[in-house]
XYZ file of C-alpha atoms in Angstrom:
166
model
C 52.362 84.141 13.467
C 53.657 81.140 11.586
C 57.147 82.676 11.513
C 57.044 83.197 15.289
C 56.204 79.511 15.932
C 58.944 78.371 13.557
C 61.472 80.705 15.230
C 60.496 79.452 18.721
C 60.723 75.796 17.636
C 64.071 76.377 15.928
C 65.459 78.064 19.066
C 64.165 75.253 21.289
C 65.691 72.596 19.022
C 69.032 74.469 18.926
C 69.153 74.694 22.738
C 68.225 71.006 23.046
C 71.003 70.023 20.609
C 73.554 72.109 22.569
C 72.665 70.189 25.749
C 73.012 66.865 23.906
C 76.408 67.837 22.488
C 77.634 69.072 25.890
C 76.518 65.839 27.564
C 78.371 63.732 24.993
C 81.595 65.750 25.123
C 84.617 64.010 26.693
C 85.512 64.831 30.291
C 87.824 67.853 30.477
C 89.984 66.128 33.111
C 88.830 68.306 35.976
C 88.015 65.158 37.982
C 90.289 62.453 36.582
C 89.486 58.914 37.627
C 92.313 56.830 39.099
C 93.826 54.280 36.783
C 92.542 50.779 37.418
C 94.840 48.660 39.567
C 96.964 46.074 37.865
C 96.697 42.575 39.270
C 100.055 43.122 41.004
C 99.031 46.334 42.793
C 95.374 45.714 43.602
C 95.020 46.219 47.388
C 92.289 43.541 47.436
C 94.984 40.960 46.585
C 96.604 41.613 49.984
C 93.601 40.266 51.850
C 94.090 36.518 52.022
C 93.989 34.776 55.411
C 97.715 34.987 56.163
C 101.035 35.566 54.384
C 104.183 33.735 55.616
C 107.569 35.510 55.559
C 110.092 33.655 53.388
C 112.858 36.264 52.861
C 113.913 39.510 54.531
C 116.491 42.128 53.560
C 116.970 45.122 55.858
C 118.977 48.101 54.572
C 120.689 45.938 51.953
C 121.616 43.140 54.397
C 119.968 39.727 54.053
C 118.499 38.531 57.344
C 118.509 34.775 57.937
C 115.116 33.363 58.850
C 115.634 30.051 60.678
C 113.198 27.230 60.174
C 111.285 26.799 63.384
C 107.970 26.055 64.983
C 106.697 29.639 64.857
C 106.570 31.478 61.534
C 106.590 35.212 60.922
C 103.329 36.285 59.329
C 101.193 39.189 58.233
C 97.472 39.363 57.632
C 95.656 42.312 56.094
C 92.572 41.954 58.272
C 90.578 44.843 56.796
C 91.211 47.514 54.174
C 93.098 49.542 56.825
C 94.329 47.143 59.544
C 97.041 44.491 59.499
C 98.242 42.056 62.145
C 100.563 39.112 62.415
C 103.322 37.442 64.355
C 106.996 38.276 64.572
C 108.081 34.827 65.682
C 107.499 35.540 69.361
C 105.158 38.504 69.687
C 101.964 39.427 67.911
C 101.620 42.833 66.276
C 99.030 45.121 64.792
C 99.208 48.277 62.685
C 97.071 50.521 60.558
C 98.097 50.677 56.910
C 97.261 52.507 53.718
C 97.432 50.831 50.318
C 96.668 52.417 46.970
C 95.880 51.173 43.471
C 99.348 52.188 42.238
C 101.151 49.815 44.624
C 101.981 52.252 47.404
C 101.756 50.815 50.923
C 102.670 52.344 54.269
C 102.190 51.184 57.835
C 101.354 53.343 60.827
C 102.982 52.702 64.206
C 103.395 48.989 64.899
C 102.029 47.885 68.262
C 103.331 44.581 69.665
C 102.885 42.325 72.637
C 105.947 42.321 74.901
C 106.973 38.719 75.492
C 110.654 37.801 75.581
C 111.587 34.733 73.548
C 115.182 33.584 73.490
C 116.597 33.468 69.987
C 113.809 35.493 68.354
C 114.230 39.049 69.630
C 116.862 40.238 67.135
C 115.064 38.689 64.163
C 111.726 40.041 65.319
C 113.200 43.523 65.731
C 114.546 43.387 62.149
C 111.098 42.287 60.923
C 109.326 45.213 62.595
C 111.992 47.680 61.393
C 111.567 46.411 57.835
C 107.774 46.762 58.006
C 108.256 50.360 59.120
C 110.296 51.106 55.967
C 107.771 49.658 53.507
C 106.578 52.043 50.783
C 105.284 49.708 48.061
C 103.884 46.266 47.373
C 103.481 43.736 44.560
C 101.437 40.530 44.535
C 102.091 37.809 41.980
C 102.946 34.162 41.463
C 101.893 33.229 44.991
C 104.128 35.881 46.585
C 103.693 39.241 48.265
C 106.720 41.531 48.066
C 106.885 44.597 50.304
C 109.752 47.022 49.752
C 111.184 50.390 50.674
C 111.278 53.111 48.031
C 115.020 52.569 47.474
C 114.626 48.763 47.283
C 117.212 48.146 50.034
C 114.592 46.748 52.392
C 112.368 43.940 51.114
C 110.087 41.394 52.688
C 108.919 38.447 50.602
C 105.920 36.489 51.830
C 104.545 33.220 50.498
C 100.877 32.520 50.018
C 99.572 29.439 51.844
C 99.632 26.412 49.485
C 95.850 25.951 49.543
C 95.436 29.512 48.193
C 97.932 28.905 45.379
C 95.987 25.899 44.146
C 92.621 27.629 44.445
C 91.375 25.075 47.026
C 90.204 27.120 49.974
């Protein structure tokens, strides 16, 4: 009878130890976790009140942005919706951003006002947004670019956000 109790206890302890070892084993990779975002590709960094366009290149051609009363902007309103101004018209679009710096916009919807002197520039802005595939945030700038790098939009952060005084 003593041997039977010892055998039962030994079996129970062995099974318990197998569960402990299995629980402590490293993950097999069946459900890998995404790599943490770097500071430059964290989608949360997009969401400041408003970014101001400072440089635009469309299909390898620099587009001049004249100084004027109305600035071209973008705001990442929520984790999936962006809006802004194209100099004359306002726009909105759904977007998807990922931890690895990928960013794409859905169809861009705009108001339809006609503003002399802005239409060509605004059209280039919306075309460039449609080609965006990636983003980087750093040093007070947001850079959006196509996968081939021929289309880039560089936005500046408002000064009060650069200094930390909000």
